[in-house]
Amino acid sequence: MIRLLLLLMILGVWGCQEPQQDRRPVSISGEIVNPTDSYVILYKGEEPIDSARLDAQNRFVLRIDSLENGLYNFFHRPEFQYIYLEQGDSMQIRLNTIAFDESLVFSGSGEAVNNFLIDFFLESEGEENLIREALVPMEPEAFSAKLDSLKVRKVRQLEELSSEFPITEGAYHTARASILYKNYYYREKYPFWHRQMIADADGVHELPNNFYDYRSDVSYDDLSLTFLKPYHDFMVFHIGNLAYMSCKDACSIDKDVVGNQLHFNRHQLKLIDSLVTADELRDNLFRTVAFDYLLKYDSEENLEVFMTDFLSRSENNRHLSEIEALSEAIRNLSPNHQLPDLMVESADGSIQSLKELAGAGPVVFYFWSGPQQHHLANITRRVRSLNEEYQDYRFVGICLRTEKPRWKSMLTSYSLDPQNQYWAEDFESFAHTLVVYHPYKSIVTKDGKIVDGFANLNTSF
């Protein structure tokens, strides 16, 4: 009996300790050239896991005692990128914020799959325009054949990589899913792109019966892919496509299904509710539909109908406070409201409120960010053009997500009028309160009151 008890105790201790042996610490270190913030943060989904401050040489070290194998986000404000981590990894990162994604290089354990993912990401960025220009004009059968050959080439590259370097099953699954769901995304997009370029604008081009066969391979509950961009992008458009197809013939509304925002987005809510079982993916997709609907600024009556439907299907949504705050911010940007009490700083260091800047006459507020220099060049050209055409208007630029010294230097390098340029320290307050979710978002005021809280510099003038 004593021997039996000793054996059970040994087995019990061994059983408790064994998982600890598998939970090996992870180290992530590196260097950031031209940093845009003082910290780097590691996220798992939307939850911060750890953070580290850059030292005097712009180097950092993150050490995590244990973590779950899978996809993470490496964040250096305002940019982020994937990093696939497994227990025991020792990863080194080097990047230059002037070309954040292009310069990002991984080395150490796990470098093979991470460099594959970043290379795939960069290739995909330029690939969409090529596919639209070269493949979308083709008939469906030819389009499918070309797209399949592209997929086969990429899968073969991944298989060759996995034969040369040790890649775990989880890492391989993530990398392969990036390829497949990007392929599926293009297939979902094809009928609408093709219609715009070739077919009758009143209808979707007729497709072969097997065009959507890949949908039988779609997973609605793969937890490991919840925050993988190709997977999420596919799901968003897939749900929208299903809503459109199911509604355009069956519902008694005008032929412009998508134009009826309330009806179309309620269809999407219903589909997510019926198809998606993974909690985080459900919440994220519900959030995407809610934001898409709310940011198009429907009537207040319709907004209440949508929110009632939304809450009936996702009352415990982890993004609920954010969605409710957005709906309230939208109400506050309605015509004849005053601008919120947000403070900005001028080039000479004086602090003013947006209310004060609105003042008398028509004023247009627009927004830009230092790291997005291509956008800044475009928006600067547009504002100069508008200044010539609307000489009675004052165009006021608000700089967000940029450290103050860099902002001041950019005023000179881009020849921006310091009298009409201001800097905002608190990006979160501005983005949420003023609903700054579009790169050309602008707010038109007259005599201190809002005329159009959702104007667009490119299309509203």
XYZ file of N, CA, C and O in Angstrom, residues 58-202:
580
model
N 18.125 52.689 -29.601
C 16.871 52.270 -30.261
C 16.741 50.745 -30.324
O 16.167 50.199 -31.262
N 17.258 50.094 -29.306
C 17.131 48.646 -29.208
C 16.134 48.292 -28.102
O 15.851 49.101 -27.222
N 15.612 47.080 -28.180
C 14.624 46.642 -27.205
C 14.776 45.149 -26.964
O 15.346 44.424 -27.787
N 14.231 44.698 -25.838
C 14.191 43.267 -25.514
C 12.863 42.971 -24.842
O 12.469 43.650 -23.885
N 12.158 41.980 -25.370
C 10.941 41.459 -24.746
C 11.220 40.034 -24.297
O 11.728 39.232 -25.078
N 10.900 39.717 -23.053
C 11.049 38.350 -22.555
C 9.730 37.919 -21.924
O 9.262 38.550 -20.981
N 9.143 36.874 -22.468
C 7.862 36.372 -21.974
C 8.084 34.979 -21.415
O 8.633 34.107 -22.101
N 7.669 34.778 -20.167
C 7.911 33.492 -19.502
C 7.279 32.340 -20.257
O 7.867 31.265 -20.384
N 6.071 32.536 -20.746
C 5.407 31.491 -21.521
C 4.305 32.136 -22.345
O 3.761 33.177 -21.971
N 4.011 31.532 -23.467
C 2.917 32.025 -24.294
C 2.329 30.870 -25.106
O 2.939 29.804 -25.249
N 1.170 31.111 -25.640
C 0.497 30.138 -26.493
C 1.064 30.238 -27.902
O 1.223 31.345 -28.436
N 1.389 29.116 -28.515
C 1.884 29.132 -29.888
C 0.844 29.767 -30.810
O -0.349 29.493 -30.696
N 1.312 30.595 -31.731
C 0.365 31.168 -32.683
C 0.776 32.517 -33.198
O 1.931 32.951 -33.072
N -0.195 33.212 -33.787
C 0.029 34.479 -34.460
C -0.114 35.636 -33.471
O -1.092 35.720 -32.724
N 0.852 36.542 -33.508
C 0.854 37.731 -32.657
C 1.039 38.956 -33.540
O 1.345 38.854 -34.739
N 0.880 40.141 -32.922
C 1.157 41.395 -33.611
C 2.261 42.141 -32.889
O 2.206 42.323 -31.658
N 3.236 42.564 -33.675
C 4.325 43.388 -33.171
C 3.980 44.834 -33.523
O 3.854 45.185 -34.689
N 3.808 45.703 -32.497
C 3.276 47.050 -32.709
C 4.294 48.095 -32.293
O 4.816 48.064 -31.174
N 4.593 49.001 -33.216
C 5.388 50.191 -32.917
C 4.623 51.355 -33.516
O 4.564 51.510 -34.731
N 3.981 52.118 -32.678
C 3.042 53.147 -33.114
C 3.586 53.996 -34.261
O 4.683 54.517 -34.166
N 2.830 54.134 -35.358
C 1.457 53.674 -35.570
C 1.362 52.385 -36.387
O 0.303 52.052 -36.880
N 2.481 51.668 -36.585
C 2.509 50.510 -37.483
C 2.503 49.204 -36.689
O 2.939 49.148 -35.539
N 2.034 48.145 -37.358
C 2.127 46.816 -36.757
C 2.306 45.783 -37.868
O 2.029 46.041 -39.040
N 2.781 44.615 -37.466
C 2.965 43.540 -38.422
C 2.903 42.217 -37.671
O 3.120 42.145 -36.454
N 2.600 41.139 -38.446
C 2.523 39.803 -37.849
C 3.871 39.354 -37.294
O 4.928 39.714 -37.799
N 3.778 38.484 -36.298
C 4.921 37.673 -35.898
C 4.355 36.359 -35.367
O 3.451 36.358 -34.532
N 4.840 35.243 -35.898
C 4.380 33.922 -35.457
C 5.369 33.421 -34.414
O 6.569 33.305 -34.686
N 4.874 33.121 -33.216
C 5.741 32.742 -32.108
C 5.350 31.380 -31.541
O 4.164 31.025 -31.510
N 6.387 30.665 -31.095
C 6.182 29.392 -30.407
C 7.070 29.366 -29.178
O 8.084 30.075 -29.104
N 6.688 28.544 -28.207
C 7.442 28.466 -26.966
C 8.909 28.153 -27.248
O 9.231 27.301 -28.065
N 9.776 28.884 -26.558
C 11.208 28.671 -26.710
C 11.846 29.495 -27.815
O 13.075 29.477 -27.963
N 11.053 30.241 -28.598
C 11.620 31.044 -29.688
C 12.542 32.134 -29.139
O 12.283 32.737 -28.091
N 13.596 32.393 -29.886
C 14.471 33.536 -29.631
C 14.582 34.282 -30.951
O 15.297 33.858 -31.854
N 13.850 35.382 -31.063
C 13.680 36.071 -32.336
C 14.335 37.449 -32.296
O 14.248 38.165 -31.298
N 15.002 37.791 -33.402
C 15.564 39.128 -33.551
C 14.845 39.836 -34.700
O 14.551 39.232 -35.735
N 14.568 41.129 -34.493
C 13.839 41.934 -35.467
C 14.649 43.190 -35.769
O 15.204 43.814 -34.865
N 14.682 43.546 -37.038
C 15.265 44.833 -37.410
C 14.364 45.474 -38.456
O 13.919 44.815 -39.392
N 14.099 46.778 -38.275
C 13.269 47.480 -39.251
C 13.596 48.967 -39.232
O 14.180 49.493 -38.285
N 13.182 49.628 -40.320
C 13.317 51.069 -40.464
C 11.920 51.624 -40.703
O 11.241 51.224 -41.648
N 11.469 52.530 -39.840
C 10.078 52.984 -39.931
C 9.783 53.751 -41.214
O 8.616 53.904 -41.587
N 10.814 54.243 -41.903
C 10.570 54.940 -43.167
C 9.966 53.983 -44.191
O 9.183 54.378 -45.053
N 10.352 52.713 -44.105
C 9.734 51.665 -44.941
C 9.491 50.473 -44.021
O 10.188 49.460 -44.093
N 8.499 50.598 -43.162
C 8.295 49.669 -42.045
C 8.225 48.220 -42.522
O 9.044 47.380 -42.122
N 7.261 47.908 -43.372
C 7.073 46.519 -43.810
C 8.204 46.043 -44.709
O 8.670 44.904 -44.595
N 8.632 46.912 -45.616
C 9.658 46.527 -46.597
C 11.006 46.231 -45.944
O 11.784 45.425 -46.453
N 11.286 46.901 -44.835
C 12.591 46.735 -44.195
C 12.594 45.677 -43.098
O 13.648 45.321 -42.575
N 11.425 45.172 -42.748
C 11.308 44.248 -41.620
C 11.962 42.906 -41.940
O 11.632 42.254 -42.925
N 12.906 42.510 -41.076
C 13.630 41.250 -41.254
C 13.651 40.507 -39.917
O 13.912 41.099 -38.868
N 13.372 39.203 -39.979
C 13.416 38.349 -38.795
C 14.628 37.426 -38.876
O 14.977 36.943 -39.954
N 15.226 37.164 -37.721
C 16.287 36.154 -37.653
C 16.158 35.419 -36.324
O 15.547 35.909 -35.380
N 16.716 34.219 -36.282
C 16.606 33.400 -35.081
C 15.620 32.266 -35.298
O 15.176 31.999 -36.414
N 15.272 31.579 -34.217
C 14.334 30.467 -34.340
C 12.977 30.995 -34.792
O 12.484 31.989 -34.283
N 12.397 30.333 -35.761
C 11.122 30.785 -36.314
C 11.260 31.787 -37.429
O 10.260 32.295 -37.948
N 12.495 32.099 -37.858
C 12.688 33.128 -38.881
C 12.098 32.709 -40.225
O 11.593 33.561 -40.973
N 12.129 31.420 -40.546
C 11.688 30.983 -41.877
C 10.225 31.319 -42.119
O 9.874 31.942 -43.126
N 9.348 30.943 -41.193
C 7.923 31.183 -41.416
C 7.603 32.672 -41.326
O 6.757 33.184 -42.064
N 8.304 33.414 -40.453
C 8.012 34.837 -40.322
C 8.468 35.633 -41.539
O 7.766 36.543 -41.988
N 9.617 35.295 -42.074
C 10.053 35.972 -43.300
C 9.166 35.587 -44.481
O 8.914 36.407 -45.376
N 8.659 34.342 -44.481
C 7.719 33.942 -45.532
C 6.443 34.776 -45.432
O 5.926 35.266 -46.442
N 5.928 34.954 -44.209
C 4.696 35.714 -44.023
C 4.860 37.173 -44.427
O 3.971 37.753 -45.057
N 5.994 37.782 -44.097
C 6.176 39.193 -44.467
C 6.381 39.317 -45.973
O 5.880 40.245 -46.605
N 7.103 38.374 -46.574
C 7.264 38.396 -48.036
C 5.917 38.213 -48.729
O 5.628 38.877 -49.737
N 5.092 37.316 -48.196
C 3.763 37.100 -48.760
C 2.920 38.365 -48.629
O 2.202 38.758 -49.557
N 3.003 39.014 -47.474
C 2.263 40.258 -47.246
C 2.663 41.327 -48.262
O 1.806 41.993 -48.855
N 3.968 41.505 -48.472
C 4.447 42.519 -49.409
C 4.048 42.184 -50.844
O 3.664 43.075 -51.614
N 4.153 40.910 -51.198
C 3.760 40.501 -52.546
C 2.267 40.744 -52.771
O 1.852 41.208 -53.839
N 1.463 40.465 -51.758
C 0.017 40.635 -51.889
C -0.375 42.089 -52.039
O -1.375 42.416 -52.696
N 0.395 42.998 -51.418
C 0.073 44.418 -51.510
C 0.071 44.908 -52.948
O -0.788 45.685 -53.356
N 1.061 44.462 -53.724
C 1.127 44.887 -55.111
C 0.369 43.987 -56.067
O 0.156 44.351 -57.229
N -0.050 42.842 -55.570
C -0.663 41.838 -56.421
C -2.099 42.182 -56.807
O -2.550 41.879 -57.920
N -2.828 42.835 -55.907
C -4.250 43.069 -56.156
C -4.478 43.910 -57.408
O -5.348 43.596 -58.223
N -3.704 44.974 -57.559
C -3.857 45.805 -58.765
C -3.533 45.014 -60.024
O -4.202 45.167 -61.057
N -2.501 44.175 -59.938
C -2.124 43.350 -61.090
C -3.255 42.392 -61.459
O -3.584 42.229 -62.650
N -3.853 41.770 -60.462
C -4.957 40.832 -60.714
C -6.154 41.568 -61.310
O -6.789 41.086 -62.248
N -6.437 42.735 -60.803
C -7.576 43.498 -61.343
C -7.341 43.883 -62.802
O -8.253 43.807 -63.630
N -6.128 44.301 -63.098
C -5.850 44.778 -64.459
C -5.687 43.637 -65.457
O -6.168 43.719 -66.592
N -5.019 42.559 -65.031
C -4.662 41.507 -65.983
C -5.629 40.325 -65.989
O -5.869 39.723 -67.038
N -6.197 39.969 -64.828
C -6.996 38.752 -64.747
C -8.497 38.997 -64.709
O -9.272 38.220 -65.276
N -8.916 40.060 -64.036
C -10.353 40.294 -63.887
C -11.083 40.455 -65.220
O -12.222 39.995 -65.358
N -10.486 41.074 -66.258
C -11.202 41.162 -67.538
C -11.471 39.807 -68.191
O -12.305 39.713 -69.096
N -10.782 38.758 -67.751
C -10.970 37.438 -68.344
C -12.347 36.861 -67.997
O -12.980 37.260 -67.025
N -12.771 35.888 -68.788
C -13.987 35.149 -68.472
C -13.734 34.268 -67.245
O -12.581 33.967 -66.912
N -14.795 33.858 -66.546
C -14.624 33.164 -65.257
C -13.705 31.950 -65.305
O -12.884 31.760 -64.395
N -13.816 31.104 -66.356
C -12.988 29.896 -66.422
C -11.505 30.247 -66.521
O -10.653 29.649 -65.848
N -11.188 31.227 -67.365
C -9.791 31.637 -67.532
C -9.267 32.301 -66.266
O -8.118 32.071 -65.850
N -10.098 33.115 -65.632
C -9.713 33.762 -64.376
C -9.382 32.713 -63.325
O -8.346 32.791 -62.651
N -10.258 31.704 -63.194
C -10.040 30.657 -62.192
C -8.754 29.886 -62.452
O -7.999 29.585 -61.521
N -8.475 29.598 -63.719
C -7.266 28.843 -64.067
C -6.012 29.630 -63.706
O -5.061 29.083 -63.133
N -6.006 30.922 -64.032
C -4.831 31.752 -63.723
C -4.645 31.896 -62.220
O -3.516 31.841 -61.713
N -5.761 32.084 -61.522
C -5.669 32.249 -60.075
C -5.193 30.959 -59.408
O -4.395 30.993 -58.462
N -5.642 29.822 -59.924
C -5.195 28.538 -59.380
C -3.702 28.323 -59.590
O -3.011 27.790 -58.716
N -3.196 28.712 -60.745
C -1.763 28.541 -61.006
C -0.945 29.413 -60.063
O 0.141 29.019 -59.609
N -1.469 30.598 -59.732
C -0.793 31.480 -58.777
C -0.781 30.845 -57.393
O 0.243 30.861 -56.691
N -1.896 30.244 -57.008
C -1.983 29.578 -55.707
C -1.032 28.392 -55.641
O -0.316 28.211 -54.641
N -0.984 27.584 -56.686
C -0.119 26.400 -56.713
C 1.345 26.806 -56.568
O 2.121 26.167 -55.842
N 1.728 27.886 -57.244
C 3.120 28.354 -57.160
C 3.471 28.741 -55.727
O 4.543 28.389 -55.208
N 2.573 29.437 -55.055
C 2.856 29.894 -53.698
C 2.884 28.728 -52.711
O 3.739 28.686 -51.813
N 1.960 27.782 -52.866
C 1.964 26.607 -51.989
C 3.239 25.804 -52.193
O 3.833 25.301 -51.230
N 3.692 25.696 -53.442
C 4.927 24.976 -53.718
C 6.118 25.661 -53.038
O 7.001 25.007 -52.483
N 6.128 27.006 -53.062
C 7.202 27.730 -52.386
C 7.204 27.433 -50.888
O 8.264 27.258 -50.277
N 6.003 27.382 -50.306
C 5.904 27.070 -48.879
C 6.386 25.658 -48.601
O 7.102 25.409 -47.617
N 6.031 24.702 -49.450
C 6.457 23.318 -49.250
C 7.976 23.188 -49.374
O 8.607 22.443 -48.624
N 8.555 23.920 -50.327
C 10.014 23.906 -50.462
C 10.669 24.492 -49.221
O 11.702 23.988 -48.743
N 10.086 25.546 -48.691
C 10.620 26.165 -47.474
C 10.565 25.181 -46.311
O 11.540 25.034 -45.557
N 9.430 24.491 -46.170
C 9.268 23.568 -45.051
C 10.165 22.344 -45.174
O 10.461 21.675 -44.183
N 10.615 22.022 -46.401
C 11.538 20.904 -46.573
C 12.968 21.297 -46.231
O 13.801 20.441 -45.930
N 13.262 22.603 -46.266
C 14.617 23.090 -45.986
C 14.785 23.537 -44.545
O 15.883 23.472 -43.988
N 13.706 24.026 -43.920
C 13.786 24.558 -42.568
C 12.733 23.883 -41.694
O 11.665 23.514 -42.179
N 13.018 23.763 -40.409
C 12.020 23.152 -39.515
C 10.845 24.107 -39.279
O 11.003 25.170 -38.687
N 9.674 23.751 -39.775
C 8.461 24.543 -39.582
C 7.414 23.648 -38.942
O 7.105 22.573 -39.458
N 6.874 24.077 -37.826
C 5.899 23.261 -37.117
C 4.579 23.209 -37.886
O 4.321 24.010 -38.789
N 3.745 22.282 -37.479
C 2.447 22.119 -38.141
C 1.590 23.375 -38.015
O 0.933 23.793 -38.970
N 1.623 24.001 -36.826
C 0.846 25.222 -36.627
C 1.316 26.359 -37.506
O 0.510 27.098 -38.086
N 2.638 26.536 -37.617
C 3.190 27.600 -38.458
C 2.874 27.342 -39.920
O 2.531 28.266 -40.673
N 2.985 26.095 -40.345
C 2.673 25.741 -41.735
C 1.199 26.017 -42.032
O 0.854 26.550 -43.093
N 0.328 25.658 -41.094
C -1.111 25.875 -41.272
C -1.422 27.365 -41.455
O -2.215 27.748 -42.323
N -0.785 28.213 -40.650
C -1.011 29.658 -40.746
C -0.533 30.200 -42.088
O -1.236 30.976 -42.743
N 0.675 29.798 -42.498
C 1.221 30.280 -43.762
C 0.375 29.804 -44.945
O 0.093 30.569 -45.879
N -0.038 28.541 -44.910
C -0.853 28.007 -46.011
C -2.228 28.680 -46.056
O -2.749 28.971 -47.140
N -2.791 28.951 -44.887
C -4.086 29.637 -44.840
C -3.986 31.040 -45.436
O -4.936 31.516 -46.074
N -2.841 31.700 -45.261
C -2.643 33.017 -45.878
C -2.795 32.925 -47.385
O -3.422 33.782 -48.022
N -2.216 31.879 -47.964
C -2.278 31.683 -49.414
C -3.706 31.366 -49.859
O -4.236 31.980 -50.792
N -4.324 30.417 -49.194
C -5.648 29.952 -49.623
C -6.703 31.036 -49.489
O -7.492 31.263 -50.419
N -6.728 31.715 -48.353
C -7.797 32.692 -48.141
C -7.589 33.961 -48.961
O -8.563 34.656 -49.264
N -6.362 34.256 -49.327
C -6.150 35.359 -50.273
C -6.705 34.972 -51.637
O -7.333 35.788 -52.336
N -6.508 33.713 -52.021
C -7.064 33.202 -53.272
C -8.602 33.252 -53.238
O -9.249 33.699 -54.194
N -9.181 32.819 -52.127
C -10.636 32.836 -51.986
C -11.170 34.269 -52.031
O -12.254 34.523 -52.583
N -10.418 35.177 -51.440
C -10.824 36.592 -51.429
C -10.948 37.134 -52.852
O -11.931 37.803 -53.194
N -9.962 36.832 -53.695
C -10.020 37.293 -55.088
C -11.219 36.677 -55.803
O -11.854 37.325 -56.647
N -11.543 35.442 -55.485
C -12.687 34.793 -56.125
C -14.000 35.454 -55.701
O -14.916 35.607 -56.513
N -14.090 35.807 -54.434
C -15.293 36.492 -53.972
C -15.433 37.864 -54.642
O -16.537 38.316 -54.949
N -14.316 38.517 -54.872
C -14.321 39.862 -55.458
C -14.597 39.836 -56.963
O -15.155 40.798 -57.519
N -14.178 38.772 -57.625
C -14.190 38.731 -59.091
C -15.512 39.149 -59.732
O -15.519 39.998 -60.638
N -16.677 38.595 -59.329
C -17.919 38.946 -60.033
C -18.204 40.447 -60.043
O -18.712 40.984 -61.028
N -17.858 41.121 -58.938
C -18.155 42.544 -58.827
C -17.128 43.383 -59.585
O -17.476 44.361 -60.252
N -15.861 43.007 -59.483
C -14.832 43.690 -60.276
C -15.107 43.516 -61.769
O -15.012 44.467 -62.550
N -15.434 42.295 -62.157
C -15.662 41.995 -63.571
C -16.872 42.774 -64.092
O -16.852 43.293 -65.213
N -17.902 42.864 -63.283
C -19.088 43.627 -63.682
C -18.729 45.091 -63.934
O -19.181 45.696 -64.909
N -17.902 45.651 -63.053
C -17.511 47.049 -63.206
C -16.722 47.289 -64.495
O -16.852 48.324 -65.140
N -15.914 46.302 -64.875
C -15.021 46.492 -66.009
C -15.617 46.047 -67.340
O -15.337 46.633 -68.392
N -16.436 44.983 -67.310
C -16.856 44.344 -68.559
C -18.369 44.264 -68.712
O -18.932 44.694 -69.712
N -19.017 43.681 -67.717
C -20.413 43.255 -67.896
C -21.383 44.393 -67.647
O -21.017 45.512 -67.314
N -22.644 44.065 -67.812
C -23.738 45.007 -67.591
C -23.713 45.470 -66.140
O -23.701 44.664 -65.217
N -23.742 46.767 -65.940
C -23.654 47.314 -64.591
C -24.861 46.956 -63.734
O -24.835 47.112 -62.519
N -25.936 46.482 -64.352
C -27.143 46.169 -63.592
C -27.129 44.771 -62.987
O -28.029 44.415 -62.231
